[in-house]
mmCIF file of C-alpha atoms in Angstrom:
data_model
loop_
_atom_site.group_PDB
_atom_site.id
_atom_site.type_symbol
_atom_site.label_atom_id
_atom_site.label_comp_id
_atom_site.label_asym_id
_atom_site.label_seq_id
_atom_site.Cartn_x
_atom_site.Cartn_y
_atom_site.Cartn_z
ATOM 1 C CA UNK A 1 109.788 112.553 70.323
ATOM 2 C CA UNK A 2 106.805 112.280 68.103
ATOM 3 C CA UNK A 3 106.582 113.622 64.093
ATOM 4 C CA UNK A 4 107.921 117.725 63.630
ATOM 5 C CA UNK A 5 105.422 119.673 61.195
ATOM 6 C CA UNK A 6 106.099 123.150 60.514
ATOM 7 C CA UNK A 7 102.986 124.455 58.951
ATOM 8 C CA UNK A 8 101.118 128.308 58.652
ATOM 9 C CA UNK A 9 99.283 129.364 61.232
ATOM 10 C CA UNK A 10 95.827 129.302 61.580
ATOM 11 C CA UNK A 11 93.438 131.220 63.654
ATOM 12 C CA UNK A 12 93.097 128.427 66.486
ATOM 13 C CA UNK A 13 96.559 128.357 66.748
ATOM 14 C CA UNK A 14 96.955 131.733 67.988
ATOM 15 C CA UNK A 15 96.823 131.084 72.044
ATOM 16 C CA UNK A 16 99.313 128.969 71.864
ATOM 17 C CA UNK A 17 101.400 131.248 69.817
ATOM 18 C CA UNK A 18 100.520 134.437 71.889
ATOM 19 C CA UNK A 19 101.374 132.444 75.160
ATOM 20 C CA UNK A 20 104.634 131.424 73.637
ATOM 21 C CA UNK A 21 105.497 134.860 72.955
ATOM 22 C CA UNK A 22 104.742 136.204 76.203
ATOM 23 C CA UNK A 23 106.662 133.577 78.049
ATOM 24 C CA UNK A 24 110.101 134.761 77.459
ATOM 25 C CA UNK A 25 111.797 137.650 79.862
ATOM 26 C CA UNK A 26 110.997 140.047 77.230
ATOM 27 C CA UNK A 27 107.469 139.502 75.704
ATOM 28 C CA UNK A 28 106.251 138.838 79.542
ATOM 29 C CA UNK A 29 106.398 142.840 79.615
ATOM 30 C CA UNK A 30 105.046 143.428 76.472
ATOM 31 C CA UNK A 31 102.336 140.754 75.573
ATOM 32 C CA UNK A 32 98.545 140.495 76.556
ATOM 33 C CA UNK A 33 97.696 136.184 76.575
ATOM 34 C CA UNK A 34 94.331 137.439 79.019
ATOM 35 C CA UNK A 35 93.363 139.966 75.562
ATOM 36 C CA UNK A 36 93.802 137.879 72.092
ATOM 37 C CA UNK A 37 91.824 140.491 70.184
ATOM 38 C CA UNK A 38 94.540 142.077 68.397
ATOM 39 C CA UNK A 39 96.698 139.250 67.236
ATOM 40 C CA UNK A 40 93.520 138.066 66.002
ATOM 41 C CA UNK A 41 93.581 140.601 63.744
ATOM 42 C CA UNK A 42 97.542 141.222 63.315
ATOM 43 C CA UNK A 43 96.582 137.152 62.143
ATOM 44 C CA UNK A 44 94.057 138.351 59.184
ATOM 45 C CA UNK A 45 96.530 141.065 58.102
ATOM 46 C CA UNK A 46 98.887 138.711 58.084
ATOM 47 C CA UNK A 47 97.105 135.908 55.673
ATOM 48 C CA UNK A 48 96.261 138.340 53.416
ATOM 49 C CA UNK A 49 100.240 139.189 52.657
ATOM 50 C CA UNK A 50 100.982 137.070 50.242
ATOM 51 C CA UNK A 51 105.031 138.081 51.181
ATOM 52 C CA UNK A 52 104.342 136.936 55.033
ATOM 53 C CA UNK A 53 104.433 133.242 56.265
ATOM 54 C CA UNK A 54 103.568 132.899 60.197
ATOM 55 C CA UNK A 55 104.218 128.973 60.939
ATOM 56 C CA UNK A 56 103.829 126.914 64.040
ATOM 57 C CA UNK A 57 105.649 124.212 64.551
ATOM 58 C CA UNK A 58 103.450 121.518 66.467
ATOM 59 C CA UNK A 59 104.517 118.077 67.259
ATOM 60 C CA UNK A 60 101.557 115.301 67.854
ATOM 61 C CA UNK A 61 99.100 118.104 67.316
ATOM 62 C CA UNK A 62 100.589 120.240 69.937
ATOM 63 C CA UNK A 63 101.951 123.874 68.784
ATOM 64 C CA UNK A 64 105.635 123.812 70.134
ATOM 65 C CA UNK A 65 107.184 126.627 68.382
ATOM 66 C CA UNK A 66 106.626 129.691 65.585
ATOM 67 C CA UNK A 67 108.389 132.155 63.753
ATOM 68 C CA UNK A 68 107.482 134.748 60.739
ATOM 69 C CA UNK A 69 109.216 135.274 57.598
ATOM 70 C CA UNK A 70 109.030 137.957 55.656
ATOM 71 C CA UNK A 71 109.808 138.076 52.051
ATOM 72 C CA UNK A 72 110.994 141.964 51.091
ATOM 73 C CA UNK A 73 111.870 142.822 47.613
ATOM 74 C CA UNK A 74 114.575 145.401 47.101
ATOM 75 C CA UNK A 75 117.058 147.612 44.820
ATOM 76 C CA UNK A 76 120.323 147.062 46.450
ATOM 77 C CA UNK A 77 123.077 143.987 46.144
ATOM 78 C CA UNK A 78 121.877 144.093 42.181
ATOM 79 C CA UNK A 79 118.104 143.656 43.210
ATOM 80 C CA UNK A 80 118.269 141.485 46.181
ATOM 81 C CA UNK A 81 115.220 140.184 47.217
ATOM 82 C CA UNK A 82 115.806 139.413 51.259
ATOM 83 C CA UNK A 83 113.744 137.687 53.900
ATOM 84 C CA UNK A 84 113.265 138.551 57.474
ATOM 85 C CA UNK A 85 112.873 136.105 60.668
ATOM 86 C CA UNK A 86 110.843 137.597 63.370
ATOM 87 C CA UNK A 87 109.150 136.695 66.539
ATOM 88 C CA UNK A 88 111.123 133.075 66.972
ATOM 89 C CA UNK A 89 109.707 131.275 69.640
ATOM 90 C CA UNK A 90 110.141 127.675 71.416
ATOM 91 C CA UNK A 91 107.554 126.531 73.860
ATOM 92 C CA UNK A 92 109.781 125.634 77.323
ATOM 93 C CA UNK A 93 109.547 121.873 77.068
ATOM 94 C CA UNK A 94 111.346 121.838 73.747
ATOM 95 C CA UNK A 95 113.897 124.214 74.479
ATOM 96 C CA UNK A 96 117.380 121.986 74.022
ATOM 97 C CA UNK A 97 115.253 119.334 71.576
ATOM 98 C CA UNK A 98 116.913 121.046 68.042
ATOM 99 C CA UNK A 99 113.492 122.599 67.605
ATOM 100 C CA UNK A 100 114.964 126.270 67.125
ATOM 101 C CA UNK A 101 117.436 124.570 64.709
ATOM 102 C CA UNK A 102 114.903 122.784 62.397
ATOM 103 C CA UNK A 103 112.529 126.326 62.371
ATOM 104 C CA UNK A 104 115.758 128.396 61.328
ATOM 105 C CA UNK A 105 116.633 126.051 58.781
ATOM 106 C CA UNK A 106 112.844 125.533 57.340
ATOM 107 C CA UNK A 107 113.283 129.367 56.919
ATOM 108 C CA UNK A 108 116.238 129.116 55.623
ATOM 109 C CA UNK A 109 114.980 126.512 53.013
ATOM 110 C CA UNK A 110 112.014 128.715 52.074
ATOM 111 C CA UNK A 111 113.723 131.878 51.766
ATOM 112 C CA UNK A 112 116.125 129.708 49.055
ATOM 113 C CA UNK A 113 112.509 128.515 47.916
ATOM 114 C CA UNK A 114 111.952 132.135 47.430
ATOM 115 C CA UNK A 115 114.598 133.326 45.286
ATOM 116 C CA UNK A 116 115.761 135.150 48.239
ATOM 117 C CA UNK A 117 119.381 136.040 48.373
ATOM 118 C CA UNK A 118 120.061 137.224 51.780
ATOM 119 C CA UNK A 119 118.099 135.853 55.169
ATOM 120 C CA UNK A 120 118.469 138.651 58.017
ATOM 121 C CA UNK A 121 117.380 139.101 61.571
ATOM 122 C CA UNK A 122 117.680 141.300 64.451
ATOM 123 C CA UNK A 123 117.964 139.818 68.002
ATOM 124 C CA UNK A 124 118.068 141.738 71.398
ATOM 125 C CA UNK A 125 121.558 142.713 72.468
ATOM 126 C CA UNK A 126 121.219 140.734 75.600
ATOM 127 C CA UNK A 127 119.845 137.605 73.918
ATOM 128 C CA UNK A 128 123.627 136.239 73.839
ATOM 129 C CA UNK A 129 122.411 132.231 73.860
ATOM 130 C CA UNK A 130 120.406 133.283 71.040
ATOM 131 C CA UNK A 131 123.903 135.097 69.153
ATOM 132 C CA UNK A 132 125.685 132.078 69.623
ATOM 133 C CA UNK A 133 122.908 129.786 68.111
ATOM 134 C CA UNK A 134 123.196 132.167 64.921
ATOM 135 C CA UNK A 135 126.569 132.144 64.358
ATOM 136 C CA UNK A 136 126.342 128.112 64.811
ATOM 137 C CA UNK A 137 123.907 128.194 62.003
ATOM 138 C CA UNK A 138 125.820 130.342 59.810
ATOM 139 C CA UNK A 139 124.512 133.480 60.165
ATOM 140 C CA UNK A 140 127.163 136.392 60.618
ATOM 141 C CA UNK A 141 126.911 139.358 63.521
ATOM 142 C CA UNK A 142 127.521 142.081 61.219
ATOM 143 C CA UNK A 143 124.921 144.747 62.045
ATOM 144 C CA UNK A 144 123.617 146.947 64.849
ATOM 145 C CA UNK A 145 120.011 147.091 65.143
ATOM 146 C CA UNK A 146 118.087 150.104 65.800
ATOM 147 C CA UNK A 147 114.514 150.511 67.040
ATOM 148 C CA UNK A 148 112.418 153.644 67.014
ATOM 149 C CA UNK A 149 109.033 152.786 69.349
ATOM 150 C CA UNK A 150 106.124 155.097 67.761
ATOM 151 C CA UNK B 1 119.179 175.307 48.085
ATOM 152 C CA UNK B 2 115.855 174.147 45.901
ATOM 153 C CA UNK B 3 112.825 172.298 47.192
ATOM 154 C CA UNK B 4 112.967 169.025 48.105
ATOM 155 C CA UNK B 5 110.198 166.652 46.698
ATOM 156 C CA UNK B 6 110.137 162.991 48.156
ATOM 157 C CA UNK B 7 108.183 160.638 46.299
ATOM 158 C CA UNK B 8 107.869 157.121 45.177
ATOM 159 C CA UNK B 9 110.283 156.210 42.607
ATOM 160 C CA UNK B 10 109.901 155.348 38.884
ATOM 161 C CA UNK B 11 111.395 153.089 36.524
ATOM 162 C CA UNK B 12 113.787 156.212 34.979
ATOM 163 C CA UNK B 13 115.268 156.780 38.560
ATOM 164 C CA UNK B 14 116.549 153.852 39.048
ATOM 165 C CA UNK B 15 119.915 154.897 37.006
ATOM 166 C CA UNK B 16 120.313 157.536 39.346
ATOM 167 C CA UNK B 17 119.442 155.126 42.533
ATOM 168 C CA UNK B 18 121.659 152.414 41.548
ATOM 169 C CA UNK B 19 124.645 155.042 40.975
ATOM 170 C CA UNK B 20 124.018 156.291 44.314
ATOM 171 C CA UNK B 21 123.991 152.486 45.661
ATOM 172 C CA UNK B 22 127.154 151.901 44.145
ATOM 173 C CA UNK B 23 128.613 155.206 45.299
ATOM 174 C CA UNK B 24 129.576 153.885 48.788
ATOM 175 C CA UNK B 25 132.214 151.852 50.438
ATOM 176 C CA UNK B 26 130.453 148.917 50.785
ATOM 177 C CA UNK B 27 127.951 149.187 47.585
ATOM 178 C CA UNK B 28 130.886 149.205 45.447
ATOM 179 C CA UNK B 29 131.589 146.055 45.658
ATOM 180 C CA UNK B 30 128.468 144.277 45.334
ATOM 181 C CA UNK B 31 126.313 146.618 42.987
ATOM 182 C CA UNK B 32 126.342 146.503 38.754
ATOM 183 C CA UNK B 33 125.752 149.973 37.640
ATOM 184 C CA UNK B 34 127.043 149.259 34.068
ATOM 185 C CA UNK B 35 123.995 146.402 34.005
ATOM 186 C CA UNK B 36 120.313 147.770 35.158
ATOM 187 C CA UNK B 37 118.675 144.787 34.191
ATOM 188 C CA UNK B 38 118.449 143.507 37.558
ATOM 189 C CA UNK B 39 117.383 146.679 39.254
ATOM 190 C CA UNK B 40 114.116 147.622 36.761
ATOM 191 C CA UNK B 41 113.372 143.815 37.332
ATOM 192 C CA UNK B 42 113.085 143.862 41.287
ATOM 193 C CA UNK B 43 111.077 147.803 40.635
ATOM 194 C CA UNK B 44 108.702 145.977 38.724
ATOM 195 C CA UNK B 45 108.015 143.419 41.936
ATOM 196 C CA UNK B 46 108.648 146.487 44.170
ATOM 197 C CA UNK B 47 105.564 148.445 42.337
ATOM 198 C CA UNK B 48 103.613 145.543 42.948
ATOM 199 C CA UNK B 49 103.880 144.995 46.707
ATOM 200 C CA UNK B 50 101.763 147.909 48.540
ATOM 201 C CA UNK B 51 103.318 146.957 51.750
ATOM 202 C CA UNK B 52 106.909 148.101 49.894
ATOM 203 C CA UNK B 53 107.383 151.818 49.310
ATOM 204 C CA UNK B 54 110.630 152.852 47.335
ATOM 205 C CA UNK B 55 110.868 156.583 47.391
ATOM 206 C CA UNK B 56 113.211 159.090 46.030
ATOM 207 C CA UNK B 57 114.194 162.531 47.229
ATOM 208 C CA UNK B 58 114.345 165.334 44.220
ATOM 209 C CA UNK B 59 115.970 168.580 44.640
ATOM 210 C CA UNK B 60 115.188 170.911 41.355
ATOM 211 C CA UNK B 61 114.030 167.654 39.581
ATOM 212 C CA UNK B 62 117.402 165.868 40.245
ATOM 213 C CA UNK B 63 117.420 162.717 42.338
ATOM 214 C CA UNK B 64 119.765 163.323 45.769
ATOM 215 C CA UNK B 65 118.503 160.722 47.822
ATOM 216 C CA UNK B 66 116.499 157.286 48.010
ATOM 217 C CA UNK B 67 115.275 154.835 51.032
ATOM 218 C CA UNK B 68 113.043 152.102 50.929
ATOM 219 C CA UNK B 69 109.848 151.596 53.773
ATOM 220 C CA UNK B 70 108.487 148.119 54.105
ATOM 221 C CA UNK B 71 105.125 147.299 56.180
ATOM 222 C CA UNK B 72 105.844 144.353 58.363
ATOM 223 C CA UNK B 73 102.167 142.982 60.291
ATOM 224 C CA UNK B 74 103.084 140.744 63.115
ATOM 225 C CA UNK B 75 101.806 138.957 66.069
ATOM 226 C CA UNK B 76 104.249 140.373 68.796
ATOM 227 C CA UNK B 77 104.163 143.024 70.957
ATOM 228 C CA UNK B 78 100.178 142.768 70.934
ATOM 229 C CA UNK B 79 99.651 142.415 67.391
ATOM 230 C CA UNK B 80 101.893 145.098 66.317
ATOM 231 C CA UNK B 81 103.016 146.609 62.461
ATOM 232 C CA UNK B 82 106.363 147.572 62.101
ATOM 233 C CA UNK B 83 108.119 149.452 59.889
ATOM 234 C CA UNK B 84 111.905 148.708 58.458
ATOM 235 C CA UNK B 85 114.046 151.293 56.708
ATOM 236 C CA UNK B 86 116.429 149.577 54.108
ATOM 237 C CA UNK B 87 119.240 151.113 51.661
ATOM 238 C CA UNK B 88 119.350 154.498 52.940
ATOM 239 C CA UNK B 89 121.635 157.075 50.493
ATOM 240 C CA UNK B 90 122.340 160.469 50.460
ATOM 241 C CA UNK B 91 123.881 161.925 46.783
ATOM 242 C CA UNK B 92 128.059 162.617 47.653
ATOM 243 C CA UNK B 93 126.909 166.940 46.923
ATOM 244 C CA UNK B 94 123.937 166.502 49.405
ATOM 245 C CA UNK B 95 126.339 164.695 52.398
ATOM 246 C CA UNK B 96 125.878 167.161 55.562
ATOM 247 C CA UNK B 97 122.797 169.261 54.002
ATOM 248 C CA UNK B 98 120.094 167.658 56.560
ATOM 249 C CA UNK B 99 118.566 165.490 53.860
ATOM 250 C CA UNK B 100 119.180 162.375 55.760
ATOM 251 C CA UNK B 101 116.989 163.605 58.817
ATOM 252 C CA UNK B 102 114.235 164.911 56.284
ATOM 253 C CA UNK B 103 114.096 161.404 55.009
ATOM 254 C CA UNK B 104 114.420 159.418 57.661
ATOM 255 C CA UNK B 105 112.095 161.865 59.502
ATOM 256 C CA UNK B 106 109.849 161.343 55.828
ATOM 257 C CA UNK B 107 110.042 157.512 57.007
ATOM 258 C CA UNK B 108 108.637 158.194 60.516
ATOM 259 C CA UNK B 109 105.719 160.123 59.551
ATOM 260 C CA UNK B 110 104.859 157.558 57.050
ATOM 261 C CA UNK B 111 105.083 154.599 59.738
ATOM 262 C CA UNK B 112 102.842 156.735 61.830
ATOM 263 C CA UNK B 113 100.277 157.240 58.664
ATOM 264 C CA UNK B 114 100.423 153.747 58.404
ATOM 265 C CA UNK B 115 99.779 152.692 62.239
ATOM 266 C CA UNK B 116 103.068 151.023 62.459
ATOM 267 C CA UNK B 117 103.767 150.381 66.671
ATOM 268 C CA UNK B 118 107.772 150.329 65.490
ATOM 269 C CA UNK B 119 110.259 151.464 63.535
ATOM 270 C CA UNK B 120 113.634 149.474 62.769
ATOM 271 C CA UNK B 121 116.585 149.487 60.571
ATOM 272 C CA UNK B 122 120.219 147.695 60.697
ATOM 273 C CA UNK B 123 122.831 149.356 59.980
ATOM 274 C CA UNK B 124 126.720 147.795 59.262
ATOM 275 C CA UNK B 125 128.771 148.070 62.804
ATOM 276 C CA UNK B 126 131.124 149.865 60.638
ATOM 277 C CA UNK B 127 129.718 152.740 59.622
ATOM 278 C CA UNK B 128 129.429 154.527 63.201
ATOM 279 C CA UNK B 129 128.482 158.118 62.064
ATOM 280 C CA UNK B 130 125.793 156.503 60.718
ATOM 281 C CA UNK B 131 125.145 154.834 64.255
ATOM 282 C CA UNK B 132 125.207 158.143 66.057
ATOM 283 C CA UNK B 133 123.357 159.771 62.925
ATOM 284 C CA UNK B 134 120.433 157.635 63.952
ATOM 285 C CA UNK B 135 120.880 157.490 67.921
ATOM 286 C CA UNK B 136 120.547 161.627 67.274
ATOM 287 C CA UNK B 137 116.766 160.863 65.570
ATOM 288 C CA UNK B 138 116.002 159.040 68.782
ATOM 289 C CA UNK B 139 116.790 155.229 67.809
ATOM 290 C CA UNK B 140 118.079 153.059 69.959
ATOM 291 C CA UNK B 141 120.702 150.463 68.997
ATOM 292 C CA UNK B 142 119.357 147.595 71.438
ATOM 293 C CA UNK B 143 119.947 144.400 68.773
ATOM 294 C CA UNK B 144 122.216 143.062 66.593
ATOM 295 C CA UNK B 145 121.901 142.262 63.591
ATOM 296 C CA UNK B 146 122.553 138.749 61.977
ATOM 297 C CA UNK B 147 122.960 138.169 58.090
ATOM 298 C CA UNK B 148 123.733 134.986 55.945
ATOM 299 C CA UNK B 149 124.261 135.061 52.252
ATOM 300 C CA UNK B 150 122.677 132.540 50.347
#
């Protein structure tokens, strides 16, 4: 397979990224590919937080995968400053390539970049593939994770 | 018992934050109340981050509680914000006095304010009153939650 680059997301980037998101069992219920006016703007929110990073991961031009990090200072474990992975996607054809590996671990490598002492992320209770990719890559299963929909 | 203030803390709480940090089965072993340095240093980068909102609860001027808000834009689930609740403590004297719901509650209103879509928080699978403390506000424990130490 052609060159990996994982770099931030741009504007033009966002159908790809909003289809991504939407096909997976869960985001098909809760995404809107047909209406890309919000995530246009969730996108200019976004690059104007200096503490998030939205990448895409494309390969030969082609957007192939994303994920957002967030960087979130804090008081506890001595001042801990931690980062977040959200909203990990890989497109369908790449699923199996390593892809999800080589995203985790450039957030990984950033969060270090960042002085960050602690990388954390939630993923749905019946994602179990995606629990057993985690633990692979070092992460431990230590936490329940609550939601509260407004 | 006295009023209850809850509002964003200052440098000269953070003694009484960190003790209450520390004062815990798991903070005890990984916080340094006998060395503040660390603390003031990430309340300085805390202060600076408007999407990051530290706040103390003060009965009769004495600090009984703390929590920490961040603001989290993202692309999923249509472009929405959500909010996470970190470090979540309760003074030993206030345990079973309600002030957990009033700031968790607190927390809500302020992710409404703030047109967050979401509220979420981890929470250690072993402290289980906590679990059914926050099932009771109307959470729901769908995800785990992954860590790794760096």
């Amino acid at each position: 397979m052609g060159d990996l680059e994982i770099r931030p997301a741009a504007a033009e980037d966002i159908p790809e990224i909003v289809a991504m998101l939407a096909d997976d069992p869960l985001g098909a219920q809760r995404e809107s590919p047909e209406d890309l006016t919000p995530y246009l703007a969730a996108h200019t929110r976004l690059m104007a937080d200096t503490n998030q990073h939205l990448v895409v991961a494309a390969r030969e031009g082609r957007v192939v995968g994303t994920l957002q990090l967030s960087i979130i200072p804090g008081l506890s474990r001595k001042g801990s400053t931690r980062s977040i992975i959200e909203a990990v996607r890989i497109h369908a054809d790449e699923r199996g390539s390593g892809l999800g590996t080589q995203l985790i671990e450039w957030a990984i490598d950033e969060s270090r970049r960042q002085s960050c002492q602690l990388v954390q992320l939630t993923s749905d209770a019946t994602r179990t593939d995606a629990h057993r990719f985690y633990e692979r890559l070092g992460f431990v299963g230590s936490h329940m994770g609550f939601k509260l929909q407004l």
